[in-house]
C-alpha cells in the first residue's frame, strides 16, 4: 500500500532495459519529459510516473517497479488495467507480476463485503474448510431436476453449491425460478436441521452491461450468492455487484484468465489476476486452478494466489477456492497449502463417486472431518473415494 | 458463419490430442456423454459440442475446430469468452485462433453501425486513407490547452482526433466540456471550409458498469465519437455503446489485449481479439499495433486483423487503424498492406514533427495525397518528416 499505484513488471534483460523502464514510467503518465520546458515539468510533476525499483532477477529477466500517481486515474480496476498494462501489455515480452493499489482507494474499493468471516458466519461454520460443490451438465435441465440435484449436494453436506459457469441454456430452469426454489429448499433443510441454511450461488448470465440489474432482480427474489466471471464481463462489473444491497456473496470464476496468466514472460501473474484484482473488486470467494488435478497452476503460483486473496494485511480475507480435479484424498494437502480458511471446490469427484452425488459430497465432508480427528473411523463413502482416486498423503 | 459458434484452437500434438479435442467438445457443453443413458443423450444432443476439424498443422501443433450449438449461449461476447475460452483457456498450452459466430446472431450483434462507409460519409471523404491524430500528454491539461491542441491537429488536416486512452486526469478539461468545446470548434471550421466537420473521439473514463451512462450524457452534449478499451471495460460494454442512439462512432483501443495476444501457443490470436470480436461488438474503427514502428505485430498477424475487421463478407467493414510508431514515410506501405480503407493512426510523428503539431499533421496529409499523385511536388512538411524518420519505400 502507499499513495501510488505500484506495478511491478518482469521484462527481458535485453538492450538498454533500464532505459526502457524510464520510458515506461514517462510514456504511460505524461508522454515525454526531458524535452518539456521547466514550467511544464513543474506542473506535470504530479502526474509523472517514477521507477521505484529496477533489478535483475535472473540471467535473462529483470523486475521493474513503476509508481503511477493516484491522481492519474479513478479508483476502478478497468482503469488500472488501461494505465498499468494497457499499451504496455502490447510491448513485446513483458509480464505484470505485482500490483499494489493506493491507500486512498480503500473506501471506493473495500474488497470483500463478507469475506471469510462473513461467509462463515452466514453458514454457522467457524473453522473447518468449506465444501463448494459444482453442478455438472446443467444445460437444458428442468427445474425439478435442478432442485433434485441441489438437494443431493446439500444433503451430502455441501456448504455451498454453485452453477456451472457455462450454464446459459436455462430456459427449463430460469435464474429467478432457481433462486426461489433454492431458497425454499434451503429453508426447509434449515428448519429440519436447526442449523443455518446452506448457500446456492447462481451463475449470472446477462450481458456485462446488464449483469448488475440481473443480480438486483435475483436478490429481490431471495438470492444470496452469485457466480460471476470477471474477465468475461469486466472487473468493474464485479465491483458494482459488490455494491448491491443486501451485499451478495460473490464467487469469482477464472474463466478466460488462462489466456493471460499461463504463458511465461507475458500477461499477468496469477496472484495479481486471480488474487489481488478479484479481491479488490469485491469477490468473497476466489476460484482458481489448484496445484493438483487436471487443470493445474504451478504450486508456487497457486500459493501466491491464496496469499493475495487473503489481502495485504489479512484483515478482511477473501476465501481461496482451489479447483479442478480435486478428490477427497487431496483435502489434507489443500489445507496444508492454504490453511483452514479454504473452500474445497469439487464437481467431478462428487458426481462421479461410486455411490452417487450425495455419497460424493459425504466423502468430502468425511475427509474434512478427519482433519480434526485423523485417527477416527473411515466412513464407507470416504473409503470408496480413496479406492477410486487415491488416499493422497498427509 | 453457420448455425453454431465455431471456435478453432491450436493445441500441442502431445499425448492423445485427438481425444483431448473430443473431451473439450463434450466438457464445455454437456459435461459427459458416453456414460449417459440413451434418453439423456437424446435430450442433450441439442447442446452437445462437436469436433468439426482436427488436423496437424506442424510437427508440434494441431488445429481443432469445435462447434458449440447456438442454443448453449445468448448472443453476447462475454458468453462467447466463457463458453469457448473460459475453462479451456486455463488448460495449459492452448490458443484460440479462429472464431465464427452463429448466423442467427446477426440481429443482436450487427457489427459496426457506421463502419467504413458511414465514417466516410460523415467526414465527406469517399476514398483516401483517413488520418487519426492522437493527443499526447493530456493528463492535467486545461480546457484552453485542449482546444488549442485540437485546433492544431484539425488545422493540419487530421480527419479524426482522439484522446489518449490513459487520459483520466481530466479535472481541468472534463469530458462534457471537451465535447462541447470540440463541437463548437468543429462547427466553426466547417462553416469556414464549407466541408463536413472533422471528428473528435472522447476517451470514456467511467467504470465499466457506468460507461454507457457516461456516453449517453456525452452524446446529449454533442459527442459523436468515443474511444473505448473493450478489454478493460468488457466487450459487452462496447456492444451496449453501439446500441445508443444516435449511434456514436466507436474507436476500439487494444489496451490490455497484449496480455493475451502476444505469447505463442497461449491466449487468443490478434485477428480474433482485435479483429473479429471488436467488430462484432460494434467498433467502427479497430486500433491495433501496425507491423512497423515501436510496438509491432508480426505483419501476417496485422494483415489478418485488417481482414477480420473488414468482416466475413466485406459488406459492412470496420476500418482498420494500425498504430504505434507510424510516420509519413510508412503511409504507402500501410496502404499496400491494408488498402485505401485504412485509418492512419499517429501521435509521436505528428507532435514530434520539427515544425510542430500542425506541420506534423500536414506532412501525413501530404503523404496521403501523394498516393494519387506520386510524382507531384513534395511539400516542405513532408520533406522534413522524411528527413527525420525516413522516406520509407513504395
Coordinates of C-alpha atoms in Angstrom, one line a residue, chain B residues 60-243:
Chain B
X60 CA 4.2 -29.8 -32.8
X61 CA 0.8 -28.3 -33.2
X62 CA -2.7 -29.2 -34.4
X63 CA -5.8 -27.3 -35.1
X64 CA -9.0 -28.4 -33.6
X65 CA -12.4 -26.8 -34.5
X66 CA -15.2 -27.2 -32.1
X67 CA -18.8 -26.3 -32.9
X68 CA -20.9 -25.1 -29.9
X69 CA -24.7 -25.1 -30.6
X70 CA -26.1 -21.6 -30.7
X71 CA -28.7 -22.8 -28.1
X72 CA -25.9 -23.0 -25.5
X73 CA -25.4 -19.3 -25.0
X74 CA -27.1 -15.9 -25.6
X75 CA -25.7 -13.7 -28.4
X76 CA -23.2 -11.7 -26.3
X77 CA -19.5 -11.8 -26.4
X78 CA -18.8 -12.2 -22.7
X79 CA -20.6 -15.6 -23.0
X80 CA -18.5 -16.4 -26.1
X81 CA -15.4 -15.9 -24.0
X82 CA -16.8 -18.0 -21.1
X83 CA -18.1 -20.9 -23.3
X84 CA -15.4 -21.0 -25.9
X85 CA -12.3 -20.0 -23.9
X86 CA -13.3 -19.9 -20.3
X87 CA -12.1 -23.0 -18.6
X88 CA -10.3 -24.1 -21.7
X89 CA -8.0 -21.0 -21.5
X90 CA -6.7 -22.5 -18.3
X91 CA -5.9 -25.8 -19.8
X92 CA -2.2 -25.5 -20.4
X93 CA -0.9 -24.6 -23.8
X94 CA -3.9 -23.7 -26.0
X95 CA -4.6 -20.8 -28.2
X96 CA -7.9 -19.6 -29.7
X97 CA -7.0 -19.0 -33.3
X98 CA -10.4 -18.7 -35.1
X99 CA -13.9 -17.9 -34.3
X100 CA -17.1 -17.6 -36.2
X101 CA -20.4 -16.5 -34.7
X102 CA -23.8 -18.1 -35.5
X103 CA -25.8 -16.5 -38.3
X104 CA -28.8 -16.2 -36.0
X105 CA -26.8 -13.6 -34.0
X106 CA -26.6 -11.0 -36.8
X107 CA -29.6 -9.1 -35.5
X108 CA -28.3 -9.0 -31.9
X109 CA -24.7 -8.3 -33.0
X110 CA -24.9 -6.4 -36.3
X111 CA -21.4 -5.1 -36.0
X112 CA -20.4 -1.6 -36.9
X113 CA -23.3 0.9 -37.1
X114 CA -21.3 3.3 -39.2
X115 CA -18.4 1.3 -40.5
X116 CA -16.1 2.4 -43.2
X117 CA -18.9 3.8 -45.3
X118 CA -20.7 5.6 -42.5
X119 CA -17.5 7.2 -41.2
X120 CA -16.5 8.3 -44.7
X121 CA -20.0 9.7 -45.4
X122 CA -19.9 11.7 -42.1
X123 CA -16.5 13.1 -43.0
X124 CA -17.3 13.7 -46.7
X125 CA -14.2 11.7 -47.7
X126 CA -15.1 9.0 -50.2
X127 CA -11.9 7.2 -50.7
X128 CA -8.5 8.3 -49.4
X129 CA -7.0 6.9 -46.2
X130 CA -8.1 8.8 -43.1
X131 CA -5.8 10.5 -40.7
X132 CA -6.4 9.9 -37.0
X133 CA -4.3 12.0 -34.7
X134 CA -3.7 11.2 -31.0
X135 CA -3.4 13.8 -28.3
X136 CA -0.2 13.4 -26.3
X137 CA 0.4 14.2 -22.6
X138 CA -3.2 15.1 -21.8
X139 CA -3.1 14.4 -18.1
X140 CA -3.6 17.7 -16.2
X141 CA -4.4 19.7 -19.3
X142 CA -6.7 22.7 -19.1
X143 CA -9.7 23.3 -21.4
X144 CA -8.0 26.1 -23.4
X145 CA -4.9 24.0 -23.8
X146 CA -7.1 21.1 -25.0
X147 CA -8.9 23.3 -27.5
X148 CA -5.6 24.7 -28.9
X149 CA -4.1 21.3 -29.3
X150 CA -7.3 20.1 -31.0
X151 CA -7.3 23.1 -33.3
X152 CA -3.7 22.5 -34.4
X153 CA -4.4 18.8 -35.2
X154 CA -7.5 19.7 -37.1
X155 CA -6.0 22.7 -38.9
X156 CA -3.1 20.4 -40.0
X157 CA -5.6 18.1 -41.7
X158 CA -6.4 15.4 -39.2
X159 CA -9.8 13.9 -40.0
X160 CA -10.2 12.4 -36.6
X161 CA -8.5 13.3 -33.3
X162 CA -8.8 11.1 -30.3
X163 CA -7.9 11.4 -26.6
X164 CA -5.1 9.3 -25.2
X165 CA -6.6 6.1 -23.7
X166 CA -4.7 6.8 -20.4
X167 CA -6.3 10.2 -20.1
X168 CA -8.3 10.0 -16.9
X169 CA -6.9 13.1 -15.0
X170 CA -9.2 15.5 -16.8
X171 CA -10.4 17.7 -13.9
X172 CA -9.0 20.7 -15.9
X173 CA -11.0 19.7 -19.0
X174 CA -13.8 17.4 -18.1
X175 CA -15.4 15.2 -20.8
X176 CA -18.6 17.2 -21.1
X177 CA -16.6 20.5 -21.5
X178 CA -14.3 18.9 -24.1
X179 CA -17.2 17.6 -26.1
X180 CA -18.9 21.0 -26.2
X181 CA -15.7 22.8 -27.0
X182 CA -14.8 20.4 -29.7
X183 CA -18.3 20.6 -31.2
X184 CA -18.1 24.4 -31.3
X185 CA -14.6 24.4 -32.8
X186 CA -15.7 21.8 -35.4
X187 CA -18.7 23.8 -36.4
X188 CA -16.6 27.0 -36.9
X189 CA -14.1 25.0 -39.0
X190 CA -16.9 23.5 -41.1
X191 CA -18.5 26.9 -41.6
X192 CA -15.2 28.4 -42.8
X193 CA -14.3 25.5 -45.1
X194 CA -17.7 24.6 -46.4
X195 CA -16.8 20.9 -45.8
X196 CA -18.1 18.5 -43.2
X197 CA -16.6 19.0 -39.7
X198 CA -13.7 16.7 -38.5
X199 CA -14.4 14.3 -35.7
X200 CA -13.2 14.2 -32.1
X201 CA -13.3 10.9 -30.2
X202 CA -13.5 11.4 -26.4
X203 CA -12.0 8.8 -24.1
X204 CA -14.7 7.2 -21.9
X205 CA -13.4 7.2 -18.4
X206 CA -16.2 5.9 -16.3
X207 CA -16.1 2.4 -14.6
X208 CA -17.2 -0.4 -16.9
X209 CA -20.7 -0.5 -15.4
X210 CA -21.2 3.2 -15.9
X211 CA -19.5 3.8 -19.3
X212 CA -22.8 3.6 -21.2
X213 CA -24.4 6.2 -19.0
X214 CA -21.4 8.4 -19.4
X215 CA -21.5 8.1 -23.2
X216 CA -25.3 8.8 -23.2
X217 CA -24.6 12.1 -21.4
X218 CA -21.8 13.0 -23.7
X219 CA -24.0 12.3 -26.8
X220 CA -26.6 14.6 -25.4
X221 CA -23.8 17.3 -25.1
X222 CA -23.0 16.8 -28.8
X223 CA -20.4 14.0 -28.8
X224 CA -20.2 12.0 -32.0
X225 CA -17.4 9.6 -31.4
X226 CA -15.8 7.7 -28.5
X227 CA -12.6 5.9 -27.7
X228 CA -13.1 2.8 -25.5
X229 CA -10.9 -0.1 -24.4
X230 CA -13.1 -3.2 -24.6
X231 CA -10.6 -5.5 -22.9
X232 CA -10.6 -3.2 -19.9
X233 CA -14.3 -2.4 -19.5
X234 CA -15.7 -5.6 -21.2
X235 CA -16.7 -6.4 -24.8
X236 CA -20.4 -6.3 -23.9
X237 CA -19.9 -2.7 -22.9
X238 CA -18.7 -1.9 -26.4
X239 CA -21.8 -3.7 -27.7
X240 CA -24.0 -1.6 -25.4
X241 CA -22.4 1.6 -26.6
X242 CA -23.1 0.6 -30.2
X243 CA -26.8 0.4 -29.3

